[in-house]
Structure formats: structure tokens, C-alpha cells
Amino acid sequence: MKTKLSLAVTLALVSAGLLSGCSDDKESAGEASTLSYIPADSPYFMASSDTMPEQEAFDLFQRMQPMASLESDLDELRDTLPELEDDKVQHALGALLIAMGEELVGVESLEDVHALGLKMSPQVAFYGLGILPVLRMQLQDEEAFRETLQRILTKAEIHPTTATTNGTDYWVLTPEAPVKAILAIIDQQLLISVVPQDASDELLAQVLGNDLPDSNLEDSGALAELEQRHDFTPYGAGEVDFSRLLNELSSPSHAGTQALMDAVEAEQLDLSACQADIDRITSRFPGLVMGMREYNQDRMEMNVILETDEEIVSDLRALTTQVPGLGSTEGIASIGMGLNLPLLLQTVQQYAQQVRQNPFSCDELQDLNSAWSEINTAMNNPATMMIGSALSGLRARIDSLTMTNGEPSGSGILTLASPNPMGLVTTASAFVPELGALELEPGGDAKQIESMMLPPETPALHAAMSNNAIALGADISDPASLQEALEAPASEQDLLLHGHLTSEFYHSLADVMEQVSSDEVSASDIDVVRQYADIYKNMEYWLRVDDAGVEMSFSAELE
């Protein structure tokens, strides 16, 4: 449901401080840093070590959030709520979103946020006690937040029970389940966790923070090391350690893991026969790290890295190819990729052979043995070889998007990188004979493609060739621009995939949507697209080979 997504985004933005850093304020006497609650050997964590000033965080929130449509979203969700009555989970989620959204209506200043008991730049941590999840967030005003929370729960018709352990009160949100969601407000912090229904006082003391771990993330310096290693800002970073996680599932070292597994009647993984296989996998794929390399008033960049060993990094880097223009933000939008398909096939064959010669031995990992065999078979086919020998990457660039004679239309350039452009033309000529008849040559002038196979309303198509690529242009004003596209430099980064979307693209898309008659497109849908156009100057996303592994990233430049 679009409205739920839009409203959820708004709610997420109002708590943007979850990844925007700790509070400027020093911890009051006796109040522990959130990092001190995180065990140094936690299998996963996400936390921040420094701050964005609250007013800056609020200004950023105001620039990004779609508040203009919040009330209309709430009205639409209220109309939809009766349709969700048969699904208790969906209905409860809808009611909760409405209740939370209603608290945000009228929030126009940092003081309004504080009146709800919230901080725009709170001290935050999400982490595992073993596999048991815990979320902590610093509050601005404990009593004000209690009142806000009570209003939200009452409106959403959620009626928690109360419980006490070691003199600390907390709420139980799901009293009848094997595991229960609990919520507590302690020392100016909101705590949310999931614990077994019969959790011991000792375990609850650790969850609630009455008992701190002997070795914690603050003392270990692991977060600072992670930020430095990947050039992350101090406004939020984390990791999932695959070895710790698998070991915790097979041989629990924390009482929280065992208690949670017992509560859901999950059998402890017997990985004793798999330990060599597990070590083999985790040595090659140590974990997942995430953070932000930029987070300011003008631009933000979010990064997730799947860590691999040096051999895999080297093999992946060898797969990348030089594609003219790949990585640039020319045009109103683009999508492109660079991949050496023949070498990819060789690499897959190499890894598949390693698995055949040294298969995973334990029963739980037999699917990995067959998966490598299936991947190898799927890739080793004539079509892959035919395409791979002639095509090593592409970039599709959109220069304009309009409505022509009642149909969406546009202009742009498709660049096809190839180690053998003439061979690529020969292959493509099997489908478009007119392309072969153009007699393209490297460095030659662009030529128009005239084909009876194309619909009459098809815009003018031109083609040009270089020593390592072919460019096809649709409805371009100057065919000579194809040569510029062929000569465009490739990115110095080892990109596998790159794309971008500009403000102009969203404006054009909204104009097209307004002229397309469709029951699936509403005025509010178009309004959301226009808000994106007003908020974002440029958005980029990419997949590249990083020194540490494979990096998946997204960046947004604000208007």
C-alpha cells in the first residue's frame, strides 16, 4: 500500500537521529553511554560514536520529509483501515502508523519534537545479546515521552501489561506469545527488545541494562576501528560477524541465545561436523559492514559492504570492464553495468571445480554443493558465450522523457561496450539487418538507422562506433553527440553496476503520469513523485568492488 510506505518513510525521517549520531550532551552522572551496553563480542550491532547538532538534524529532516502530504496520507490510511480487519497484524500496523502519524501533524520546530519527549539527534544502539535483539534510544524528556507513548498506544488500541524485575518496571506488548516484545523507559532512554515469555531475572537484568557486560564496545574501540577502516562518518556504523553468529547458533555463549531458542522450540544447530565447512565459509566471507561516508545538509551516502577475502576481491575486480560514461551522472537518468562475461564464466567454473574437488561435507550444507553445479550449468550455454564474446557492458542514458501523441516518449543514448565492436554488429544484425547495412567503422560519422521493422512513431535512431563500443541514439538533436558518448571516460572505481536519477527526471515522470489514464496512478502518487523532484537534486546507486569486498551504496544530493 503506497500510503503506508509513504507514511512509514515520514515516521522514519522524524527519527532520523537513529543513524545521525549521539547527543551533543555529555552523559549525566551515573548515566552510561549506549556503547557500554553492547558486548564486545556481539554478533551484530549498529551504533554511533558522534553527533550531528540537533538543529542541523531537524533542518535536514524538514528538507527531506514529505510532510505536505502527511494529513492526506493519514486520511487515506483511515479509509483503508476497515479493509484490514481480517488481518490482525496488518490492522494493528495500520492503526499504529495512524497513531504515530497523528503525533507528527503540526511538528514544525525542534521545540515541537522536544515536546513529544524525543531528540532529533539521540544516542542510539541496536545490538545482540547473543542473538537476542535490543534497541536503545536516548530521550529528550522521559515524562513527555511517556505521555506521547500512552497516547499512541491508546489510539492504536494496544493495551500492554506491566511487569517488574529487579525493581525496574517495563511494559509487555505481546503477553500471550512464546516470546514477548517488551518496552521500558529507563534513565532517559527508550528500550525495546524481544525476550522469552519466562525470561529469568538475570537475563532481564542484562537486557534492561542493570548488569553491563564485562567487555563492551566502548572499551574495545571496535566501532572507531570500523569507522576508520571504511572511512565511515561517526553518525552510525555497524557489522554482522558471520563467524560469531553461526557459532552462537551452534554453541550459544550467551544466555539470551539459549533462552530465545528454547522459547521458540528451535533446535540448537549441530554444527560439530560442519565446523571445518563453517570456518571455510566465514574465512572467505567474514561479515557484513554498514555505515555512511557522508551525512550533511547537502549530501548523504549510505554503504553496505559484503566482506570477502583478498582472492575473491581480486577475482571480482578482474570481472569489471571499462564502459564509456559508466559512473557519470550525465542525462536526467541512467543505468549501466560492466562485466566480463567470458571471464565470469571461467571464474564460476573455477569455483565450481573447487567445490567438486573439496565438497562441503556436512548434511546442512549439501545445497551449496548442488548450487555451484547448477550455476555452472546455467552459465555454460551457447547464448552466454555468444553475448559474452561481443558485449562487455552497457550504459543507457535518458536525456528527456515526454508524452508524444498520447504515448510516453523520450530521447537518450545506449552505449554498448565491446572487445569486438564489429562482432557485436554482426550479432545484432541477425535481429536488425539494417544495422549491419550501415557499414559502421571506428571513428566514423554517426549514421541513421532506417528499418521497416520499427513502428512509424519510433524516433529517429542513429548509430556510431569506436574501437571499443557502439552508441545508439534515440531522438538526439545532434548525431555527433554519439561520438562524445563513445569517448566519455569510464569510472576509476571498479564498478559492476551504476545508476542515477535527477530532479528533472522526477519532474518529467510526474508530467507523464498526469497525462496517462490509469486507475493505478492517483493524484497522491503523482504528488509523491513531485516531492521527490523538489527534495532530491540527484540520487545515485552502485555496486562496486571495494578493497574489503563488494560494496552496495546509495547517495542522495539534496536541492
GROMACS .gro file of N, CA and C in nm, residues 293 301 317 320-322 326-327 490-498 540 542-546 551:
model
   72
  293ARG      N    1   2.936   0.731   0.449
  293ARG     CA    2   3.060   0.805   0.420
  293ARG      C    3   3.034   0.955   0.416
  301GLU      N    4   2.547   0.959   0.192
  301GLU     CA    5   2.587   0.838   0.121
  301GLU      C    6   2.584   0.721   0.219
  317ARG      N    7   3.743  -0.802  -0.903
  317ARG     CA    8   3.799  -0.683  -0.968
  317ARG      C    9   3.834  -0.713  -1.114
  320THR      N   10   3.542  -0.664  -1.372
  320THR     CA   11   3.492  -0.532  -1.412
  320THR      C   12   3.551  -0.492  -1.547
  321THR      N   13   3.474  -0.416  -1.624
  321THR     CA   14   3.518  -0.372  -1.756
  321THR      C   15   3.503  -0.222  -1.769
  322GLN      N   16   3.571  -0.166  -1.867
  322GLN     CA   17   3.566  -0.022  -1.894
  322GLN      C   18   3.449   0.007  -1.988
  326LEU      N   19   3.022   0.507  -1.784
  326LEU     CA   20   2.970   0.439  -1.666
  326LEU      C   21   3.022   0.507  -1.539
  327GLY      N   22   2.931   0.545  -1.450
  327GLY     CA   23   2.967   0.615  -1.328
  327GLY      C   24   2.939   0.763  -1.335
  490ALA      N   25   3.547   0.621  -1.854
  490ALA     CA   26   3.484   0.528  -1.760
  490ALA      C   27   3.528   0.563  -1.619
  491SER      N   28   3.453   0.516  -1.522
  491SER     CA   29   3.484   0.544  -1.382
  491SER      C   30   3.616   0.479  -1.342
  492GLU      N   31   3.688   0.548  -1.253
  492GLU     CA   32   3.810   0.489  -1.199
  492GLU      C   33   3.780   0.385  -1.092
  493GLN      N   34   3.656   0.385  -1.042
  493GLN     CA   35   3.616   0.284  -0.946
  493GLN      C   36   3.586   0.154  -1.021
  494ASP      N   37   3.596   0.043  -0.951
  494ASP     CA   38   3.570  -0.087  -1.012
  494ASP      C   39   3.420  -0.115  -1.004
  495LEU      N   40   3.345  -0.050  -1.095
  495LEU     CA   41   3.200  -0.059  -1.091
  495LEU      C   42   3.150  -0.183  -1.163
  496LEU      N   43   3.056  -0.251  -1.099
  496LEU     CA   44   2.981  -0.357  -1.164
  496LEU      C   45   2.846  -0.304  -1.212
  497LEU      N   46   2.791  -0.207  -1.137
  497LEU     CA   47   2.660  -0.150  -1.169
  497LEU      C   48   2.657  -0.005  -1.121
  498HIS      N   49   2.593   0.082  -1.199
  498HIS     CA   50   2.577   0.221  -1.156
  498HIS      C   51   2.454   0.280  -1.221
  540GLU      N   52   2.213   0.853  -0.664
  540GLU     CA   53   2.296   0.754  -0.732
  540GLU      C   54   2.295   0.624  -0.652
  542TRP      N   55   2.503   0.223  -0.669
  542TRP     CA   56   2.607   0.149  -0.739
  542TRP      C   57   2.645   0.021  -0.664
  543LEU      N   58   2.704  -0.068  -0.741
  543LEU     CA   59   2.762  -0.192  -0.690
  543LEU      C   60   2.904  -0.195  -0.742
  544ARG      N   61   3.001  -0.199  -0.651
  544ARG     CA   62   3.140  -0.195  -0.695
  544ARG      C   63   3.225  -0.289  -0.610
  545VAL      N   64   3.345  -0.315  -0.660
  545VAL     CA   65   3.441  -0.398  -0.587
  545VAL      C   66   3.524  -0.307  -0.500
  546ASP      N   67   3.511  -0.324  -0.369
  546ASP     CA   68   3.586  -0.248  -0.271
  546ASP      C   69   3.705  -0.333  -0.226
  551GLU      N   70   3.075  -0.369  -0.245
  551GLU     CA   71   3.008  -0.255  -0.183
  551GLU      C   72   2.879  -0.221  -0.258
   0.00000   0.00000   0.00000
